[in-house]
PDB file of C-alpha atoms in Angstrom:
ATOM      1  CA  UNK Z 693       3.604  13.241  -6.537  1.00 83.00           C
ATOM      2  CA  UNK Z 694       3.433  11.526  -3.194  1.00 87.00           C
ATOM      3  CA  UNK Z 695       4.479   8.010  -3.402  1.00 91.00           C
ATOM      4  CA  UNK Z 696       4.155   5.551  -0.580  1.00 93.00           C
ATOM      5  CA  UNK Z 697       5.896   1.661  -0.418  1.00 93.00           C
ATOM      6  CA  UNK Z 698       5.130  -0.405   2.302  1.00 94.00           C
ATOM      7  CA  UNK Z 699       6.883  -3.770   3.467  1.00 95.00           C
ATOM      8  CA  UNK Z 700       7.248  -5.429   6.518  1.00 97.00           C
ATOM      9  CA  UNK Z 701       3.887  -7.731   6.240  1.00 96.00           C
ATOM     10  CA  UNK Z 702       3.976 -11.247   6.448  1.00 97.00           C
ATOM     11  CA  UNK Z 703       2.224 -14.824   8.107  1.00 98.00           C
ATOM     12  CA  UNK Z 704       3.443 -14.684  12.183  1.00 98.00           C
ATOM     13  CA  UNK Z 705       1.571 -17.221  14.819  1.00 98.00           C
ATOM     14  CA  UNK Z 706      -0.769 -15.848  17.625  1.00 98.00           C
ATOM     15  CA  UNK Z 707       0.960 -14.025  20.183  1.00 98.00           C
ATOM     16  CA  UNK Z 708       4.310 -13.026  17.512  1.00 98.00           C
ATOM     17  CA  UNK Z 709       5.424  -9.314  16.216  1.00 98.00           C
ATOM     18  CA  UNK Z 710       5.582  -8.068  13.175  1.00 98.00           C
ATOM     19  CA  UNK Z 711       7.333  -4.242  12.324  1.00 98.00           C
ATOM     20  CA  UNK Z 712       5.345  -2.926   9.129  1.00 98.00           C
ATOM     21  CA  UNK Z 713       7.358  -0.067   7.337  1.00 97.00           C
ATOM     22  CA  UNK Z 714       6.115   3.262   4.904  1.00 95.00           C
ATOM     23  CA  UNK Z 715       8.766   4.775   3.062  1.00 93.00           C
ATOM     24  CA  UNK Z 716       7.646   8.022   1.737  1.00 90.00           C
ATOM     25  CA  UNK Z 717       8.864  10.170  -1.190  1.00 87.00           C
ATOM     26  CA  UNK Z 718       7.099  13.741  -2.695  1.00 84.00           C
ATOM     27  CA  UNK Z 719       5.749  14.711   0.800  1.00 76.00           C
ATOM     28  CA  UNK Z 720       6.147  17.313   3.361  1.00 71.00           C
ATOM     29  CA  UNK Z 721       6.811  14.061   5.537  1.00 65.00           C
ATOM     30  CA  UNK Z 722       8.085  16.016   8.407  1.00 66.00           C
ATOM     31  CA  UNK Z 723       5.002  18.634   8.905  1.00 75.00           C
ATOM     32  CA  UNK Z 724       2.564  16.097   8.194  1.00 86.00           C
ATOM     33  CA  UNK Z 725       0.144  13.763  10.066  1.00 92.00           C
ATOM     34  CA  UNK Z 726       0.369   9.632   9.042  1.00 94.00           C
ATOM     35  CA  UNK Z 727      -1.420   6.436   9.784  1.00 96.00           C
ATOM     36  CA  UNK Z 728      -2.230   3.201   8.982  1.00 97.00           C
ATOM     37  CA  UNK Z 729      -5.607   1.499   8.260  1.00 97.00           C
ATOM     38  CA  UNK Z 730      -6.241  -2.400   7.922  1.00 98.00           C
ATOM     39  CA  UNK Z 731      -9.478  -3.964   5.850  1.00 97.00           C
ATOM     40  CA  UNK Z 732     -10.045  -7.186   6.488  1.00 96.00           C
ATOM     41  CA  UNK Z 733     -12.005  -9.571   3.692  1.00 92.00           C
ATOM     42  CA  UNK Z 734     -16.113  -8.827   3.741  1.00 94.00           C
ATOM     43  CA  UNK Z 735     -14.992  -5.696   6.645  1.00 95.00           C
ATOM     44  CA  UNK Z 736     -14.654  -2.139   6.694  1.00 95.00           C
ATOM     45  CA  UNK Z 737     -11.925  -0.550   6.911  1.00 96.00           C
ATOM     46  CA  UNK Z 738     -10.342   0.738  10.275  1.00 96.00           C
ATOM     47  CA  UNK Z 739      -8.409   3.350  11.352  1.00 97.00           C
ATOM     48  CA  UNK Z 740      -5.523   1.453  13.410  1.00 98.00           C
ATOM     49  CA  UNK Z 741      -3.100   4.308  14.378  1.00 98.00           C
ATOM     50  CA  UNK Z 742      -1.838   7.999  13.557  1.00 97.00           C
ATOM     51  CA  UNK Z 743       1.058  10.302  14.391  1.00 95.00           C
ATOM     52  CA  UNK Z 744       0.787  13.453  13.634  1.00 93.00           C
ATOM     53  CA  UNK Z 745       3.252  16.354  12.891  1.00 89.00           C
ATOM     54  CA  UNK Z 746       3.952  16.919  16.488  1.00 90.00           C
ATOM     55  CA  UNK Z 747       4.621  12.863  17.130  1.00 92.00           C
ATOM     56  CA  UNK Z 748       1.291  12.756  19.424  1.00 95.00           C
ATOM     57  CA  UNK Z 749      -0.086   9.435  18.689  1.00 97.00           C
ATOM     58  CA  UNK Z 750      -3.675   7.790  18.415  1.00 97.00           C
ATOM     59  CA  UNK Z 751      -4.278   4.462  18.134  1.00 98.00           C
ATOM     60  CA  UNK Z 752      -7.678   2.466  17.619  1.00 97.00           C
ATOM     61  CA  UNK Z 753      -8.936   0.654  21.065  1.00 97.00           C
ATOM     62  CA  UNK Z 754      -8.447  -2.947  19.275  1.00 97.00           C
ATOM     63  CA  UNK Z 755      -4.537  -2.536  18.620  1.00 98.00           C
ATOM     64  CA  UNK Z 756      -3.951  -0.053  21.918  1.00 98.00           C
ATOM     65  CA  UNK Z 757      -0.887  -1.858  24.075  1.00 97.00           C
ATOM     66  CA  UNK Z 758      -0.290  -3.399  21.137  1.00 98.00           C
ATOM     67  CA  UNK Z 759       0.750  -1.965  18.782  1.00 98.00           C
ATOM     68  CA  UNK Z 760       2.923   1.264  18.410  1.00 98.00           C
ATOM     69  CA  UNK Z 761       3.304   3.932  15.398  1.00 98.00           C
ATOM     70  CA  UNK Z 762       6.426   5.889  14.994  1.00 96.00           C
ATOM     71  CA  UNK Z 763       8.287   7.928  12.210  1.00 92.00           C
ATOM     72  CA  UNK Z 764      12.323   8.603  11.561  1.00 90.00           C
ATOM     73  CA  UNK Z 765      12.590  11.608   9.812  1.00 84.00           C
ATOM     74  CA  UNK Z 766      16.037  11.259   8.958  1.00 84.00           C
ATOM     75  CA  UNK Z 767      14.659   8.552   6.655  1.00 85.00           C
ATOM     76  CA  UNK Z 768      11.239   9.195   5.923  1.00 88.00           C
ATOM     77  CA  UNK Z 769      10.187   6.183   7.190  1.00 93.00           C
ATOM     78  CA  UNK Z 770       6.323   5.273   9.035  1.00 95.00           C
ATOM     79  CA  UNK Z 771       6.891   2.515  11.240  1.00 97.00           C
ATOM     80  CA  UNK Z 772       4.066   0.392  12.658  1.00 98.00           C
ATOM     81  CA  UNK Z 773       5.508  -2.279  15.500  1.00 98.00           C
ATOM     82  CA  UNK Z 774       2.634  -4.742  15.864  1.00 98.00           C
ATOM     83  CA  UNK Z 775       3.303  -7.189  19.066  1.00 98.00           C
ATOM     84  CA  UNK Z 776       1.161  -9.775  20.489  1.00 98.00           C
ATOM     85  CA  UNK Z 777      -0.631 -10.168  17.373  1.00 98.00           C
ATOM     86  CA  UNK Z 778      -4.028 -11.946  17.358  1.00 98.00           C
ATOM     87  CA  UNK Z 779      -5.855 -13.723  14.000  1.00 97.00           C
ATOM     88  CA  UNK Z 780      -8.212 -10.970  14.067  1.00 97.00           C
ATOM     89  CA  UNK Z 781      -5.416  -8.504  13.170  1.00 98.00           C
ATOM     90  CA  UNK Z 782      -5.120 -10.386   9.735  1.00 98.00           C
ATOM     91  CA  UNK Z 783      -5.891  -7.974   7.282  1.00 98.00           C
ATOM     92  CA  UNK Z 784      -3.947  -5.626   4.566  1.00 98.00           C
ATOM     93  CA  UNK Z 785      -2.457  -2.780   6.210  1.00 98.00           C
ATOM     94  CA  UNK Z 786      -2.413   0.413   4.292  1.00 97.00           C
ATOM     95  CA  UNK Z 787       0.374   3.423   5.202  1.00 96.00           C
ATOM     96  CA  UNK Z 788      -1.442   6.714   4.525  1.00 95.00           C
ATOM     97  CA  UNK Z 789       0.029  10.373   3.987  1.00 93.00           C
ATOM     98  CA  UNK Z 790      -2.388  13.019   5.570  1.00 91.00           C
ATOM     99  CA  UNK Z 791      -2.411  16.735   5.595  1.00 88.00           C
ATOM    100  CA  UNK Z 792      -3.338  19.573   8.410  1.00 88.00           C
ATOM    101  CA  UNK Z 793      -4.920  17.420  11.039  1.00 90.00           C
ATOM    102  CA  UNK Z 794      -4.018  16.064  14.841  1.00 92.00           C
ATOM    103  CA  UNK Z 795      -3.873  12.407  15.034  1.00 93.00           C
ATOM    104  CA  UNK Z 796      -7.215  12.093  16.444  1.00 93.00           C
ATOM    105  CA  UNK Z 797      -8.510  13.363  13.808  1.00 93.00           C
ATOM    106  CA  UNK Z 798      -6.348  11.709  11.796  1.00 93.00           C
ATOM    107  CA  UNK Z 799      -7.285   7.836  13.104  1.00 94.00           C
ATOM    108  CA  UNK Z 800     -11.161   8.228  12.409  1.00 92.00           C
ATOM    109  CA  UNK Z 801     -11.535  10.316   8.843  1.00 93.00           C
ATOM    110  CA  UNK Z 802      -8.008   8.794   7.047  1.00 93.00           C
ATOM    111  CA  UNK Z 803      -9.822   6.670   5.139  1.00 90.00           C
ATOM    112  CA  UNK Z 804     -11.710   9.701   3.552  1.00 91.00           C
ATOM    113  CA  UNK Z 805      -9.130  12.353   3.193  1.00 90.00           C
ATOM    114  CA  UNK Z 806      -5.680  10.718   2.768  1.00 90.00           C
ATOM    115  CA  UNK Z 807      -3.673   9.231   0.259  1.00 92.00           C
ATOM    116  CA  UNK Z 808      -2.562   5.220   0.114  1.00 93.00           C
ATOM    117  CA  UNK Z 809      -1.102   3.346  -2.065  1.00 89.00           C
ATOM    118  CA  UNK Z 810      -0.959  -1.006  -2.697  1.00 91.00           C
ATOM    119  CA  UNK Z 811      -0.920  -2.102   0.984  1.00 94.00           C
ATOM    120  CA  UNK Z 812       1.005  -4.705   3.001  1.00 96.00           C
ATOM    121  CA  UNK Z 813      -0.686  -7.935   3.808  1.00 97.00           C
ATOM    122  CA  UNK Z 814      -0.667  -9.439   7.690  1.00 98.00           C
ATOM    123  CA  UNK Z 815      -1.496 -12.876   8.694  1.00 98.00           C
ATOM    124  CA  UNK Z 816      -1.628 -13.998  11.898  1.00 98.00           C
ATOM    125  CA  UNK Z 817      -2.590 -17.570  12.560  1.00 97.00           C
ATOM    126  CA  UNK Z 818      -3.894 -19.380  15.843  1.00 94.00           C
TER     127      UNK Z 818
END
């Protein structure tokens, strides 16, 4: 049973850095693609970045620059490192487990074929 617990969310002013974390358990964590999606109040939800099982990366064109996904193995950790944060980051940020896709893939259609659990939330204030 794959289980997923993020942490790392919190309130940070415009401009600060937050580092969101995905510890995973009951996963082929090593072979498999990740990401993260946010949603927003009233939005959709986004795709915001993926690594897949090679550690090629994807990353939506609103966080790109910004924001960087990586995993440690060792650990079976998803990291997201969020800098420069804006208030139209503020959302809850889901960690997602993924199976037999490249990150590209992986970015636009995790929302439909992955697994997430409770969420993280993000606040970013002006």
């Amino acid at each position: 049973q794959v289980q997923l617990v993020e942490s790392g969310g919190g309130s940070v002013q415009a401009g600060g850095s937050l580092r969101l974390s995905c510890a995973a358990s009951g996963y082929t964590y090593n072979r498999s693609p990740m990401g993260w999606f946010r949603q927003a109040p009233g939005k959709e939800r986004e795709g915001v970045a993926a690594i897949d099982s090679d550690g090629t990366t994807s990353y939506a064109e609103s966080v790109k620059g910004r924001f960087s996904i990586s995993k440690d193995t060792a650990e079976n950790t998803l990291y997201l490192q969020m800098n420069s944060l804006k208030p139209e980051d503020t959302a809850m940020y889901y960690c997602v487990a993924l199976w037999r896709m490249t990150a590209i893939q992986a970015l636009t259609t995790m929302t439909r074929f992955g697994y997430w659990d409770q969420g993280t939330q993000v606040t970013v204030s002006s």
